[in-house]
Coordinates of C-alpha atoms and ligand atoms in Angstrom, one line a residue:
X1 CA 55.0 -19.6 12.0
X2 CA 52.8 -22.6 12.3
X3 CA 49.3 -21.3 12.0
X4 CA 46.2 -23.6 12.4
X5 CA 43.6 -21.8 10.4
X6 CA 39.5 -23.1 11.5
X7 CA 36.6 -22.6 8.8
X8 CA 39.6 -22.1 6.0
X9 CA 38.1 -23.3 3.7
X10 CA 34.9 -20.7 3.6
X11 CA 34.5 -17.1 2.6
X12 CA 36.4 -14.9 5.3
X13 CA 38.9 -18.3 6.4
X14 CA 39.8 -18.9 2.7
X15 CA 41.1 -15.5 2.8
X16 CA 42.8 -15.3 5.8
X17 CA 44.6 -18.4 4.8
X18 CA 45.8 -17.0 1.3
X19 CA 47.0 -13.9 3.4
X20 CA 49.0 -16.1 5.9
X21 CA 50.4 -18.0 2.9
X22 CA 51.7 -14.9 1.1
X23 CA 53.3 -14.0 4.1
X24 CA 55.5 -17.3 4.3
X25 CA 53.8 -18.9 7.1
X26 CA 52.9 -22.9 7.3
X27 CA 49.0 -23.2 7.3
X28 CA 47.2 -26.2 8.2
X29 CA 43.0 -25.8 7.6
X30 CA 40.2 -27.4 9.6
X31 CA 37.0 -27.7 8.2
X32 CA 33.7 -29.7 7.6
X33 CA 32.5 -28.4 4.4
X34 CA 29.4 -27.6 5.7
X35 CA 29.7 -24.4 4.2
X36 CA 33.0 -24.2 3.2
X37 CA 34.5 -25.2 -0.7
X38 CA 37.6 -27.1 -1.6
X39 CA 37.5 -24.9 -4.1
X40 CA 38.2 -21.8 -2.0
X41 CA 40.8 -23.8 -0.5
X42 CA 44.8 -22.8 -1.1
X43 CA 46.5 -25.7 -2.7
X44 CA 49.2 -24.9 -0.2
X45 CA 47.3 -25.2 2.9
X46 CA 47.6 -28.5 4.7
X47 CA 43.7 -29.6 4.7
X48 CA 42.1 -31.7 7.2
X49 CA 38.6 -32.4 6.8
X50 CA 37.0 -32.5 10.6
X51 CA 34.3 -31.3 12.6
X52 CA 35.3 -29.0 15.4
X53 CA 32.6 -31.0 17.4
X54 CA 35.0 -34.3 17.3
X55 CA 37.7 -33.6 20.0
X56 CA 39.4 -36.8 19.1
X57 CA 40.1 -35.4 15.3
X58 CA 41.2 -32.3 16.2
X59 CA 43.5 -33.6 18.7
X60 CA 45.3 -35.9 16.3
X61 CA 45.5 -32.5 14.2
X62 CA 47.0 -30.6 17.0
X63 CA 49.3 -33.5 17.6
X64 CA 50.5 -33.0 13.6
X65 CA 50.7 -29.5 12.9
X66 CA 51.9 -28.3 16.6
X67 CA 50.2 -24.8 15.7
X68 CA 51.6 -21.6 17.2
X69 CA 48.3 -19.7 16.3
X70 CA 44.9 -20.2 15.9
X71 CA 42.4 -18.2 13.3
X72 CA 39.1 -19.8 14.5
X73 CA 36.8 -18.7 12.1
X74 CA 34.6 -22.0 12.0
X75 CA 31.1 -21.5 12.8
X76 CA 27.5 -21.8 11.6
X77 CA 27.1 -18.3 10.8
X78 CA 23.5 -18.2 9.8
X79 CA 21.0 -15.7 12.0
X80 CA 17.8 -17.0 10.7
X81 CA 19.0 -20.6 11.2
X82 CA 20.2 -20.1 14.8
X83 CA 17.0 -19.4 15.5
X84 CA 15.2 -22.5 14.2
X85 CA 18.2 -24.6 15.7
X86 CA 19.6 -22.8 18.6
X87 CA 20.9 -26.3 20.2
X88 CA 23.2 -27.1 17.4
X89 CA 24.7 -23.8 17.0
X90 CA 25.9 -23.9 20.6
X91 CA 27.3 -27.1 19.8
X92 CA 29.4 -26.0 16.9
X93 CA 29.7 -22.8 18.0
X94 CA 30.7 -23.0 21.8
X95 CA 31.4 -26.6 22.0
X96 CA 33.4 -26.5 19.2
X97 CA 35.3 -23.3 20.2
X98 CA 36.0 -25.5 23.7
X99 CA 37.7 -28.2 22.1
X100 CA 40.0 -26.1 20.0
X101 CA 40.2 -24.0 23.8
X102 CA 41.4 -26.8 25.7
X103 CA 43.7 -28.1 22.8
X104 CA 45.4 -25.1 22.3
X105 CA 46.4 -24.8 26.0
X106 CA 47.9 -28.4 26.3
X107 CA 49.8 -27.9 22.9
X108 CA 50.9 -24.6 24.3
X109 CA 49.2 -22.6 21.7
X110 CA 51.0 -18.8 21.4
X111 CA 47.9 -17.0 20.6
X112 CA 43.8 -17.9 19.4
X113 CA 42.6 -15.1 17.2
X114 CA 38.7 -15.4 17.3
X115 CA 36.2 -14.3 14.7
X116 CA 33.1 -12.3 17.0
X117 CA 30.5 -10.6 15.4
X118 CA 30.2 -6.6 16.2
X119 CA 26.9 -7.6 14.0
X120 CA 25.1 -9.5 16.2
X121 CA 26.7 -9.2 19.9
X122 CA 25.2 -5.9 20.9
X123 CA 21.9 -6.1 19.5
X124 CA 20.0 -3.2 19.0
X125 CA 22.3 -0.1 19.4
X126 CA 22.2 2.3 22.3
X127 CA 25.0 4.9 20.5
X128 CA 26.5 4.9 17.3
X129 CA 29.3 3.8 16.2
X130 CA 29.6 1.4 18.7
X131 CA 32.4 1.0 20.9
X132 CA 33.8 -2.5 22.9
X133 CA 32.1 -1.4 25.9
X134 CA 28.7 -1.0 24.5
X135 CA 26.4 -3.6 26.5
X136 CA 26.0 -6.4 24.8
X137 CA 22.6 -7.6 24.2
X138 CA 22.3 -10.3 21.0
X139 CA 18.9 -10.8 20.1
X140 CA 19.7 -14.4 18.1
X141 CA 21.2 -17.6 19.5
X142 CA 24.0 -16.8 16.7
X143 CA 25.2 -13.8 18.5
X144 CA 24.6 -15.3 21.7
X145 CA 26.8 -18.3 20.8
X146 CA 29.5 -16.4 19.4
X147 CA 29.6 -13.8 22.6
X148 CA 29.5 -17.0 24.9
X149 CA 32.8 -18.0 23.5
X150 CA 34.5 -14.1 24.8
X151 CA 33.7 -15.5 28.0
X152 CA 35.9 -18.5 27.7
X153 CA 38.6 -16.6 25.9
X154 CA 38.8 -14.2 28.6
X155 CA 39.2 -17.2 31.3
X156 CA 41.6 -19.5 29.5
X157 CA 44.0 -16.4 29.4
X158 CA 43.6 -15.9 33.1
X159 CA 43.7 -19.2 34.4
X160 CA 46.2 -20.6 31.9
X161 CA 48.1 -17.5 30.1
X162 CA 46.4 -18.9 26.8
X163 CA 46.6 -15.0 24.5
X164 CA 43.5 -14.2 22.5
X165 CA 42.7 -11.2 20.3
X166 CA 38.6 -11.8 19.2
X167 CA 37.9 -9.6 16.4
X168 CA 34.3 -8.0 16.1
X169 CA 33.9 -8.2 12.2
X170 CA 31.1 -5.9 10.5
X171 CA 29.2 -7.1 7.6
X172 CA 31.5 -8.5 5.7
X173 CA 31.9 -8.9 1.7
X174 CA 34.1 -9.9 -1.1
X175 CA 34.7 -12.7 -3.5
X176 CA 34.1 -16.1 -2.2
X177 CA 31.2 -14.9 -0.6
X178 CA 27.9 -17.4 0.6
X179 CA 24.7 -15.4 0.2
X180 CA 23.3 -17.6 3.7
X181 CA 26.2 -15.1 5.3
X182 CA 25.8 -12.0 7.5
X183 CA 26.8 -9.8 5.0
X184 CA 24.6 -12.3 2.1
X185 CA 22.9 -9.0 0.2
X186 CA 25.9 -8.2 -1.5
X187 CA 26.0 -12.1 -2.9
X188 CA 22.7 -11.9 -3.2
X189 CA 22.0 -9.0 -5.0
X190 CA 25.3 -8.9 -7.2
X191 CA 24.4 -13.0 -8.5
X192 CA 20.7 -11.9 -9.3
X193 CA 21.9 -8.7 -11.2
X194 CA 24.6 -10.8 -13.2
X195 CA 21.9 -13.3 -13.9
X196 CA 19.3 -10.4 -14.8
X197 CA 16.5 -11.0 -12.2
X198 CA 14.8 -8.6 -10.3
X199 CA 16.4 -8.2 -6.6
X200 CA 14.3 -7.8 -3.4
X201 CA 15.0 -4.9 -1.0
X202 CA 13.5 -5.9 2.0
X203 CA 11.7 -3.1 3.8
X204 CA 12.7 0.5 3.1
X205 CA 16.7 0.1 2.2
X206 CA 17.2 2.4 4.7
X207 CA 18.8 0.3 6.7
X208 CA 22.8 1.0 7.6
X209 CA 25.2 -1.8 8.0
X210 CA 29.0 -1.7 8.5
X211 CA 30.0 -3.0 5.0
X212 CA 33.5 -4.2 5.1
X213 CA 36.0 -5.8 2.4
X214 CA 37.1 -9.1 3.2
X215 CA 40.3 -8.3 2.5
X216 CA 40.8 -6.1 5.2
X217 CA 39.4 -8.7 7.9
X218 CA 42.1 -11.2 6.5
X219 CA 44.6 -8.3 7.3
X220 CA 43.4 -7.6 11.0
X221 CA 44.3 -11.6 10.9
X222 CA 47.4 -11.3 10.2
X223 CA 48.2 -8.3 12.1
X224 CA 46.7 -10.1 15.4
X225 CA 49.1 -12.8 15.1
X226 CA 51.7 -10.6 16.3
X227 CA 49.8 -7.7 18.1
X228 CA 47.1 -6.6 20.5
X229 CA 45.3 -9.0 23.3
X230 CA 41.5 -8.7 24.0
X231 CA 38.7 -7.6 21.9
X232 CA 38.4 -5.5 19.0
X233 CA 36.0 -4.1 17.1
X234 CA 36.9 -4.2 13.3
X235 CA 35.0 -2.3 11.0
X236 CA 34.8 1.3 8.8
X237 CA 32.8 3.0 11.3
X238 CA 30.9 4.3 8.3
X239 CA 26.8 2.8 8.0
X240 CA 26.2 1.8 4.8
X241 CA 22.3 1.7 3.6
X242 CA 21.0 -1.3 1.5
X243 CA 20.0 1.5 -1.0
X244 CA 23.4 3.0 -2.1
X245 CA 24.4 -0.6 -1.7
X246 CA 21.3 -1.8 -4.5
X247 CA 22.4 1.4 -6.5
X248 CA 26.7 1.0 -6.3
X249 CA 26.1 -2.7 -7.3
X250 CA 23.8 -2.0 -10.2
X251 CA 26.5 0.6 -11.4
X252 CA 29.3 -1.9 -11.0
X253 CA 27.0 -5.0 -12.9
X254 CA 25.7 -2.7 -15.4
X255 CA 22.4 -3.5 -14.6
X256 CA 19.1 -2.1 -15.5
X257 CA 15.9 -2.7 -13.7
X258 CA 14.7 -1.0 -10.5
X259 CA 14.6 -2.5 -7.5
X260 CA 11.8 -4.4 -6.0
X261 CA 10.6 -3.2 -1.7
X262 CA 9.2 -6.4 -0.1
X263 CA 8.5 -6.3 3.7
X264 CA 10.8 -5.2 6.0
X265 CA 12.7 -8.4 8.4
X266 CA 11.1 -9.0 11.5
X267 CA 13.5 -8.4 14.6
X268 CA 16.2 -6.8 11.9
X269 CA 18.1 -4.3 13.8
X270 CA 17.8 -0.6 12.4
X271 CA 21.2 0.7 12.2
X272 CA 24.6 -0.2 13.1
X273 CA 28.4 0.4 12.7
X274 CA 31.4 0.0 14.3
X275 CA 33.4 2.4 15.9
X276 CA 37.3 0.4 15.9
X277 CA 39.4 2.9 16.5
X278 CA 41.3 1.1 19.5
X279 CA 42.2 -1.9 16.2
X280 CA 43.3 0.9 14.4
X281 CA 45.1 2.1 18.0
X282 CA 46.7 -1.2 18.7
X283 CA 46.7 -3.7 15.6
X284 CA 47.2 -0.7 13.5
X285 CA 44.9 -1.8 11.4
X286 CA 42.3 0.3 9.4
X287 CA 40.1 -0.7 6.6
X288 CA 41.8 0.2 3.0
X289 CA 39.2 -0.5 0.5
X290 CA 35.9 1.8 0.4
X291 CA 32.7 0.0 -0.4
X292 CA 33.0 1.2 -3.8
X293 CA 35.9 -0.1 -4.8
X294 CA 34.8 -3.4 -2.8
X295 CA 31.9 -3.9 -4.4
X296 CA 33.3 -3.2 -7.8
X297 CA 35.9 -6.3 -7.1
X298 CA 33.2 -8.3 -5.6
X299 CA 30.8 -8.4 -9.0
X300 CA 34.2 -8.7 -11.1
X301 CA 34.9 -11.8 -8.9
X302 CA 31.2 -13.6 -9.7
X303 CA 31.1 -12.2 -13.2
X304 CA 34.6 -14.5 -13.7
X305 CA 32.7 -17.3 -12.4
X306 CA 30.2 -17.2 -15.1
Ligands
NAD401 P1 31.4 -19.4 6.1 O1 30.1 -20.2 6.3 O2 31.8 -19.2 4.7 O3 32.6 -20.0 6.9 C1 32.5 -20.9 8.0 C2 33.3 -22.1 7.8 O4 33.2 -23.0 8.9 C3 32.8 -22.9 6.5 O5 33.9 -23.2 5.7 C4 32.2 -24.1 7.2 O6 32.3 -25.3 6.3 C5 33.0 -24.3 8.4 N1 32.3 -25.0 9.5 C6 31.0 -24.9 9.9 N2 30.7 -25.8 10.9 C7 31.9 -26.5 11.1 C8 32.2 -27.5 11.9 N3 31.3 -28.1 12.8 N4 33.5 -28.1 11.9 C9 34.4 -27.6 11.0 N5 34.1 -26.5 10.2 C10 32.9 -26.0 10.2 O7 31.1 -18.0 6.9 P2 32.0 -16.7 7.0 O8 31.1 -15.6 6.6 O9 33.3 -16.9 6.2 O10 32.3 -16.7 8.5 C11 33.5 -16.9 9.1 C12 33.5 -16.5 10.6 O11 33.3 -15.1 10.7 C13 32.4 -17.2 11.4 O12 32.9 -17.5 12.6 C14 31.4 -16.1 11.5 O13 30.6 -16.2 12.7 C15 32.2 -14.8 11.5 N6 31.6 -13.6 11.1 C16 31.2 -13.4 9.8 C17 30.6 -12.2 9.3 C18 30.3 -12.0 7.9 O14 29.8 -10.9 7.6 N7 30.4 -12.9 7.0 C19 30.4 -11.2 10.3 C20 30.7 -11.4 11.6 C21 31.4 -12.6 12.0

């Protein structure tokens, strides 16, 4: 197939593009670099440096590549910087997400496979795990931008038949990772223990996150290219606390000092994880790499690097 993947050249996108590669498919990659490396980038990926804000450059890559599917992981994906520039991440986005909308229904697109956020769409939460149908209440204008675009998903399949599955990813990790991320403590902590620094636990480390290989996002990719329609919550179902995180990394890095409590994040939400058993129901998919293991891979990843 002819998959058009957004944001493929950044942490979760640069996998989901190796995965579609392995699996024989053609893959063409849109991306800005804001974020994203050429570095991450598979050499056999068709590249094509744009911003998702220029309709006119995408369109002449949609007039190329003629995609069948699109893996629209571009984004600003930065909570604390949504909030100083709310404007500009509606822009990229919603806007963004529009364009790539409105060209995949004239080219006759097959199906758009979305990257939500289960973080940061249903703010603080009412029951745990969570489930799809938990209200949705995002407390940044990063949650709020990447819900928005659910909306317009929903309505271009109505009006115009247009598919979409759009995944609710946990906090996700791995190699490749960019500490400015959702998930950025595991980057964070694991490059300041392979340096030898002390690393900052914000607040109590009591905090439980859905902590989620990125491997096993790339796979709910690929397994949404061919099954499922609507939104999914992907995820372990498991909380995680920044603690056993601190201490699992520290085991895996061989590293020796105790950590460091600063004050806790304003406005951080408490505890959450994903309940996604109707992905494992209808993608099949279920997460296959415990954070152990995960995190073990992730510090082997940035100790290469070194
Ligand atoms: P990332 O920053 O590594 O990837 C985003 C990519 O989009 C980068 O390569 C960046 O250069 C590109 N990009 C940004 N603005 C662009 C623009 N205007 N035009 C073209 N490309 C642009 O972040 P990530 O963690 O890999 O996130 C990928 C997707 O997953 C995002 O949509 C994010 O909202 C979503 N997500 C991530 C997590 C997580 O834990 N990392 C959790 C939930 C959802």
């Amino acid at each position: 197939m002819r998959i058009l993947v957004t944001g493929g050249a950044g942490f979760i996108g640069s996998h989901i593009v190796d995965l579609f590669i392995a699996a024989g498919h053609h893959v063409a990659v849109v991306d800005n670099l804001h974020t994203g490396k050429l570095s991450n980038l598979n050499p056999q990926a068709v590249f094509y440096q744009v911003d998702i804000r220029d309709p006119e450059a995408l369109a002449e890559v949609f007039r190329r590549e003629q995609p069948e599917i699109i893996s629209h992981q571009a984004a600003l994906a930065d909570v604390r910087g949504s909030l100083q520039d709310p404007a500009t991440y509606a822009q990229v986005n919603i806007v963004g997400s529009i364009h790539l909308l409105e060209l995949a229904r004239q080219h006759g697109v097959r199906k758009f496979i979305y990257a939500s956020t289960g973080g940061a769409v249903y703010g603080e939460p009412e029951f745990l795990p969570v489930t799809e149908d938990h209200p949705i209440n995002p407390l940044d204008p990063y949650g709020a931008s990447k819900h928005a675009v659910e909306h317009y998903l929903f309505l271009y399949r109505h009006n115009y038949g247009l598919d979409y599955v759009s995944l609710r990813y946990p906090n996700v990790y791995g190699p490749r990772q960019d500490p400015m991320g959702e998930a950025g403590v595991v980057a964070i902590f694991t490059g300041r223990m392979l340096a030898g620094q002390p690393c900052t636990i914000n607040g109590d480390g009591q905090q439980q996150r859905d902590f989620t290989y990125v491997a096993d996002i790339a796979r709910a990719n690929l397994l949404a290219a061919e099954r499922g329609s609507g939104i999914y919550n992907i995820g372990s179902g498991i909380g995680t606390d920044v603690n056993t995180i601190f201490a699992l990394l520290k085991e895996a890095a061989g590293y020796t000092l105790p950590p460091v409590y600063g004050p806790p994040k304003l406005g951080e939400v408490r505890r959450t994880y994903l309940d996604a058993t109707k992905a494992q129901r209808e993608l099949g998919w279920q997460p296959e790499v415990p954070v152990a293991e995960g995190l073990r891979r992730t510090v082997e990843y940035f100790r290469s690097l070194s």
